[in-house]
PDB file of C-alpha atoms in Angstrom:
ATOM      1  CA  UNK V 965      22.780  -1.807  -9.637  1.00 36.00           C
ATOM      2  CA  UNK V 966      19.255  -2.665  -9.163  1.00 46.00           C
ATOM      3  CA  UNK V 967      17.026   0.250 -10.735  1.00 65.00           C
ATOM      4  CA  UNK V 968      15.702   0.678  -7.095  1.00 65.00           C
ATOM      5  CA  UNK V 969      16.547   4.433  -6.713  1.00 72.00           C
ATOM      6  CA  UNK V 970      17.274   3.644  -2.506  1.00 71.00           C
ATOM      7  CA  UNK V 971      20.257   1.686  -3.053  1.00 70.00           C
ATOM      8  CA  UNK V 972      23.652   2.370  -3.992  1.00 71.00           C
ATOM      9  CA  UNK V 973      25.756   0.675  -6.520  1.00 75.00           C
ATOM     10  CA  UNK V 974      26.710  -1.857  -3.660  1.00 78.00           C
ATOM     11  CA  UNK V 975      23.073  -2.707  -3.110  1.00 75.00           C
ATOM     12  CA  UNK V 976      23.280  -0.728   0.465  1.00 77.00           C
ATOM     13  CA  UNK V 977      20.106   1.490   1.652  1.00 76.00           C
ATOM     14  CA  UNK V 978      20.647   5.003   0.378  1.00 72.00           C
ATOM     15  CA  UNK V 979      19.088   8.301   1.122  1.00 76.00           C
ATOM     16  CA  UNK V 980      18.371   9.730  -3.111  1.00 80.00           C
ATOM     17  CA  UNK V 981      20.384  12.796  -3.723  1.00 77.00           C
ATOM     18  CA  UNK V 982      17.745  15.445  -4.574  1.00 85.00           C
ATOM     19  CA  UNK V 983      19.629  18.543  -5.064  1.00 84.00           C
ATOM     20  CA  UNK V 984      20.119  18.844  -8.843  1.00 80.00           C
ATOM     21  CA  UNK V 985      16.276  18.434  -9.590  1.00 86.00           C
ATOM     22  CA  UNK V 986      14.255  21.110 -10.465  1.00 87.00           C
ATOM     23  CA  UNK V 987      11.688  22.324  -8.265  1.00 92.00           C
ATOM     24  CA  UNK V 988       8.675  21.643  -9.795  1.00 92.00           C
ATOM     25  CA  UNK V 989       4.622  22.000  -8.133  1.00 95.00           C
ATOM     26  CA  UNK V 990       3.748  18.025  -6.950  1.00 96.00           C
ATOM     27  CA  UNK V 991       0.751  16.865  -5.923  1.00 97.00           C
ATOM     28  CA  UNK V 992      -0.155  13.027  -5.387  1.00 97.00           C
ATOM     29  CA  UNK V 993      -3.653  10.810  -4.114  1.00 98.00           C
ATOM     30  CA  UNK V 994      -3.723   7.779  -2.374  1.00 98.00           C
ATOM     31  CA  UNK V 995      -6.689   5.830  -0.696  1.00 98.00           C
ATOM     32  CA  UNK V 996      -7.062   2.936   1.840  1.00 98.00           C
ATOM     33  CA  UNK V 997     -11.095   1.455   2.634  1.00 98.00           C
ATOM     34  CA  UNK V 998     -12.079   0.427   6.277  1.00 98.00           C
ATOM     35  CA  UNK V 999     -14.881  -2.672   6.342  1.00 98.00           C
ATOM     36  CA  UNK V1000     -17.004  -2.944   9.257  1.00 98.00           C
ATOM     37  CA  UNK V1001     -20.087  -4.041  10.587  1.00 97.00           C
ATOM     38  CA  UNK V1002     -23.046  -2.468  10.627  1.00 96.00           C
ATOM     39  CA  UNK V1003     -23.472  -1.302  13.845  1.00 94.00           C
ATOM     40  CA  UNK V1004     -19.792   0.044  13.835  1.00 94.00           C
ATOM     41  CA  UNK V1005     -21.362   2.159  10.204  1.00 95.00           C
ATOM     42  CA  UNK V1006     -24.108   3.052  12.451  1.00 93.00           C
ATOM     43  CA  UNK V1007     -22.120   4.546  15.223  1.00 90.00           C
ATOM     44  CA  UNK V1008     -20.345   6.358  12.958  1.00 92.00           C
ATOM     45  CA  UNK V1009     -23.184   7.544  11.212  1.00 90.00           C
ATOM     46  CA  UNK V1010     -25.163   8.729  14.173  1.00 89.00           C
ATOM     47  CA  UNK V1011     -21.826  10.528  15.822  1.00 83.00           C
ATOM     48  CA  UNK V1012     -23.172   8.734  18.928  1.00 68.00           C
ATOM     49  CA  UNK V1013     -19.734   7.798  19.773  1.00 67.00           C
ATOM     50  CA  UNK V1014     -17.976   8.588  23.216  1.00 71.00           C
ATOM     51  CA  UNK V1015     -15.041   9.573  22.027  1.00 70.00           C
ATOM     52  CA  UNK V1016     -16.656  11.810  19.802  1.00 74.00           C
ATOM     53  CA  UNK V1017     -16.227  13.370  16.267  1.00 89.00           C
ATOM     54  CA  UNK V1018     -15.018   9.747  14.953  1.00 94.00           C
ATOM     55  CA  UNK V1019     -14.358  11.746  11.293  1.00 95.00           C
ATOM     56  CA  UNK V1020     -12.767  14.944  12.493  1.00 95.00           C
ATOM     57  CA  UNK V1021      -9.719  12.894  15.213  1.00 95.00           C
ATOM     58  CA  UNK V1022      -8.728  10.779  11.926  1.00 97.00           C
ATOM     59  CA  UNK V1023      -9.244  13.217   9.609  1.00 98.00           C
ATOM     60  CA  UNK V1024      -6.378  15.543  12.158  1.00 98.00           C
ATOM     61  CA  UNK V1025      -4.539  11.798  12.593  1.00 98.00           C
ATOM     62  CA  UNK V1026      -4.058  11.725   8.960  1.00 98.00           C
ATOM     63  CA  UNK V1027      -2.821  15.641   8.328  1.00 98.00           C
ATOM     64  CA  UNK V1028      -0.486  15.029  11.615  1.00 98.00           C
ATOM     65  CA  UNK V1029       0.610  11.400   9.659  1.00 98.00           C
ATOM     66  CA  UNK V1030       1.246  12.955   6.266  1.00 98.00           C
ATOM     67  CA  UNK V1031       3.676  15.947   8.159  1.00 98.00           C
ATOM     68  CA  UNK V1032       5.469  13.140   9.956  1.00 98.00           C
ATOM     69  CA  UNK V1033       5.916  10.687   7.231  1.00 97.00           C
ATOM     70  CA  UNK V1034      10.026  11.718   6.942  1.00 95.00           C
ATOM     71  CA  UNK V1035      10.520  10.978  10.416  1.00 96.00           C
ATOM     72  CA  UNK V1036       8.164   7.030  10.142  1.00 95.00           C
ATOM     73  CA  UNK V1037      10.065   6.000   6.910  1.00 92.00           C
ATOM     74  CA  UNK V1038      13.882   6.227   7.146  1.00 89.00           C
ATOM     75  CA  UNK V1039      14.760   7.086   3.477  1.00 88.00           C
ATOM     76  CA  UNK V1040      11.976   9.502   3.257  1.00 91.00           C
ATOM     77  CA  UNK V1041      12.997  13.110   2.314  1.00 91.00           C
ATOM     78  CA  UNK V1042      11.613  15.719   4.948  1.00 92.00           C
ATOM     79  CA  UNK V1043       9.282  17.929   2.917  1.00 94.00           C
ATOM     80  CA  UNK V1044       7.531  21.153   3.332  1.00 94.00           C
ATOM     81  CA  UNK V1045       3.722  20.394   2.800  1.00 97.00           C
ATOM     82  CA  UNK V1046       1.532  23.510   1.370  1.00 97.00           C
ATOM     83  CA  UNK V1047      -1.102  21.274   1.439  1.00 98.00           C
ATOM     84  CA  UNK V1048      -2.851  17.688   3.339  1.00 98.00           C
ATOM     85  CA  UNK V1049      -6.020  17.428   2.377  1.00 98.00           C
ATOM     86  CA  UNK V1050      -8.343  13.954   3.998  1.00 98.00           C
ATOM     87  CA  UNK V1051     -11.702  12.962   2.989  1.00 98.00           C
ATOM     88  CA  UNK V1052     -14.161  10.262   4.275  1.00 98.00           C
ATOM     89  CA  UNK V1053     -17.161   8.786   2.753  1.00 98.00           C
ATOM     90  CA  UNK V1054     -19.271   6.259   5.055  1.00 97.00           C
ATOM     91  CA  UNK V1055     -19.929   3.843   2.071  1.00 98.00           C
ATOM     92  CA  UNK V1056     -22.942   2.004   3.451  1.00 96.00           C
ATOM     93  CA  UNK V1057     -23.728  -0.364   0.647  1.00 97.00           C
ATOM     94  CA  UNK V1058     -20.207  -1.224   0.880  1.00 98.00           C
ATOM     95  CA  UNK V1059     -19.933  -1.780   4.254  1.00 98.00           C
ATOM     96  CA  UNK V1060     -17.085   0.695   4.766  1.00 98.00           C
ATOM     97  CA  UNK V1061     -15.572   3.619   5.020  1.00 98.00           C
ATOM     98  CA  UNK V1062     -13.407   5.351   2.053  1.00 98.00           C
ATOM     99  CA  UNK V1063      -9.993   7.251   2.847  1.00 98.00           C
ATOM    100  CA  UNK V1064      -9.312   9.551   0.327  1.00 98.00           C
ATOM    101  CA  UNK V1065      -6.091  11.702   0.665  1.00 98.00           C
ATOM    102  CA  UNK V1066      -3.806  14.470  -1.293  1.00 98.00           C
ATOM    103  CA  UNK V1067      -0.570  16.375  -0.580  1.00 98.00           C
ATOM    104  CA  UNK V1068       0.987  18.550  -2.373  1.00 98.00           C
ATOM    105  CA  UNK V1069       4.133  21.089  -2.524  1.00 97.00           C
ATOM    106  CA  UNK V1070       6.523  22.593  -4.305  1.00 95.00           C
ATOM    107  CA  UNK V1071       9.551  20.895  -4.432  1.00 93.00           C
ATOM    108  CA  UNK V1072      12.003  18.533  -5.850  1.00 91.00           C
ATOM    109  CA  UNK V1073      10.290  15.232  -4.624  1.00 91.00           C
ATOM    110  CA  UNK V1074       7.415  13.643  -5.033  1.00 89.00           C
ATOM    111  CA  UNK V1075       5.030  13.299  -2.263  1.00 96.00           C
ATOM    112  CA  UNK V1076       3.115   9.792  -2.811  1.00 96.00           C
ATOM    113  CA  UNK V1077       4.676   8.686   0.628  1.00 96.00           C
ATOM    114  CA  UNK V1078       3.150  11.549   2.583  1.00 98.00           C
ATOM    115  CA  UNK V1079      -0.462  10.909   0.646  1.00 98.00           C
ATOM    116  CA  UNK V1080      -0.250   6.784   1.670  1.00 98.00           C
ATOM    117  CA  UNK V1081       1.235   7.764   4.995  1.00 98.00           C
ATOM    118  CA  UNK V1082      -2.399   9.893   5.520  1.00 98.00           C
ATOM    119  CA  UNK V1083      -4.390   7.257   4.085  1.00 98.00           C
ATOM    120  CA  UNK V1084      -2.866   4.339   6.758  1.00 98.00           C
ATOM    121  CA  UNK V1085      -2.501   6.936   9.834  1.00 98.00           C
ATOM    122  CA  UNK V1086      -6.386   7.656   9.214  1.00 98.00           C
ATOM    123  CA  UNK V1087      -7.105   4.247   8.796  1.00 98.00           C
ATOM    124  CA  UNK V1088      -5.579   3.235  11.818  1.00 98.00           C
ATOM    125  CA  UNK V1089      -6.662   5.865  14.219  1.00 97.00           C
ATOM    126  CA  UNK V1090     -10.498   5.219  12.777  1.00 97.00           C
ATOM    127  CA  UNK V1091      -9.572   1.257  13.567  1.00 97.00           C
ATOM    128  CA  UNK V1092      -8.606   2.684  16.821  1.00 96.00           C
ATOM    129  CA  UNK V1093     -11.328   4.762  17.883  1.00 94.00           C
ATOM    130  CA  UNK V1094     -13.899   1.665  16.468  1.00 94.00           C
ATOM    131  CA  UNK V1095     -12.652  -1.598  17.724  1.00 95.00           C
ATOM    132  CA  UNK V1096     -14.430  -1.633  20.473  1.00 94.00           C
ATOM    133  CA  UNK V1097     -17.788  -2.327  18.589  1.00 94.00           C
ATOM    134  CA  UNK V1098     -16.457  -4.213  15.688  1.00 97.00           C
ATOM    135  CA  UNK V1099     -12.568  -5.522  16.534  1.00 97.00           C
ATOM    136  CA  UNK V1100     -12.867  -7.576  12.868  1.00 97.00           C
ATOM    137  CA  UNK V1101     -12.626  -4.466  10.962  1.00 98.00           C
ATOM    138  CA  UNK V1102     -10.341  -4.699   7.856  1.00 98.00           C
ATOM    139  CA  UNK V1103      -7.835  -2.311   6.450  1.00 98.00           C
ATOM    140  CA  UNK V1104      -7.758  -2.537   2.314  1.00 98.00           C
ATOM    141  CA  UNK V1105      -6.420  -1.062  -0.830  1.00 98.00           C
ATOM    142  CA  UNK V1106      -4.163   1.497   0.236  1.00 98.00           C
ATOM    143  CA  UNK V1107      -2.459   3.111  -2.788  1.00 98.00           C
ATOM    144  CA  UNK V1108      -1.649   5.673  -4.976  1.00 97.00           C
ATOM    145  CA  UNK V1109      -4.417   6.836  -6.998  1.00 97.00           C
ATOM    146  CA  UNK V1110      -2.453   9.794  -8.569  1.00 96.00           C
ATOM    147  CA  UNK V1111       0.734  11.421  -8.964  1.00 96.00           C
ATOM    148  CA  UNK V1112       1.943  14.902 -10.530  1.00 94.00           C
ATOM    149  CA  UNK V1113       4.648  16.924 -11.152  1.00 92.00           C
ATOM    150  CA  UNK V1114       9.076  16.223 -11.278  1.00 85.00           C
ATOM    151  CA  UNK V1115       9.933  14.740 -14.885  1.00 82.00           C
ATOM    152  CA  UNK V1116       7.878  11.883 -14.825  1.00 83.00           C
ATOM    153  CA  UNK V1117       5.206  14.226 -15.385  1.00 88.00           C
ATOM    154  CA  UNK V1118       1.695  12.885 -14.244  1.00 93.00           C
ATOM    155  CA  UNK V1119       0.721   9.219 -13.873  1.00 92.00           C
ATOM    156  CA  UNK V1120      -2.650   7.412 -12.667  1.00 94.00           C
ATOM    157  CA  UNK V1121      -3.818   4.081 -11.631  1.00 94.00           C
ATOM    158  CA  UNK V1122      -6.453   4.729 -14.246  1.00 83.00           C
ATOM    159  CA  UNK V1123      -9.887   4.316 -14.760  1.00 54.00           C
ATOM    160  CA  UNK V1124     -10.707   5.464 -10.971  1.00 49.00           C
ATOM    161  CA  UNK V1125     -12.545   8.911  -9.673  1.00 49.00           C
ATOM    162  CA  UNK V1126      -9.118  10.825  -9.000  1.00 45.00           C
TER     163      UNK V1126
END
């Protein structure tokens, strides 16, 4: 109907049909950017916080995000990680802080979903564990940096540090 591959020919919401694909290894980035303050950075940067390792609870948010994402979004496949992997990077000059995450598997779906879905639950649970000193923070450019595997082979938002 549409070329949207979640709807049926009657334009209804449909789970994709995934058992003829091959199994193939996939593996896909995403990243999302938290702006805040400086004394927020600084807090962060000191680990002075009271609810402690600021990093490390995200960092678990985002892994426990990613292996939930099937169960957040209701056309989502349920998938069998073999790997989450989340990074942070205060970004001082920037004024924020840089998400960057990666899942991968093998199977016969891609996992872009689960590698956005650890980017926003980290986000989110560093937003959380913040707001208190800066409440004005901003959540920006979540997306995929990086996708491999299936027969679409690899693509990238090119021209970034994947």
């Amino acid at each position: 109907m549409s070329g949207f591959s979640h709807l049926n020919d009657r334009g209804e919401a449909n789970m994709v049909d995934v058992s003829g694909k091959t199994v193939t290894q996939r593996e896909a980035r995403a990243e999302a950017y938290v702006h805040m303050n400086e004394a927020a950075l600084t807090l962060i940067e000191q680990g002075g916080h009271h609810k402690g390792d600021i990093f490390g609870v995200a960092r678990v948010a985002g892994i426990q995000g990613a292996k939930l994402t099937s169960q957040l979004i209701p056309l989502c496949h349920p998938l069998m990680l073999s790997k989450i992997g989340v990074d942070l990077e205060l970004q001082r000059d920037e004024g924020r802080v840089r998400i960057a995450t990666w899942c991968k598997l093998d199977g016969k779906t891609g996992v872009e979903m689960e590698a956005l879905t650890a980017a926003s639950v980290t986000a989110l649970t560093l937003f959380d564990m913040v707001k208190a000193v800066d409440p004005g923070m901003r959540i920006e450019g979540l997306r995929v940096l990086e996708k491999q595997g299936g027969k679409t082979g690899h693509w990238s938002a090119g021209g970034q540090d994947v």
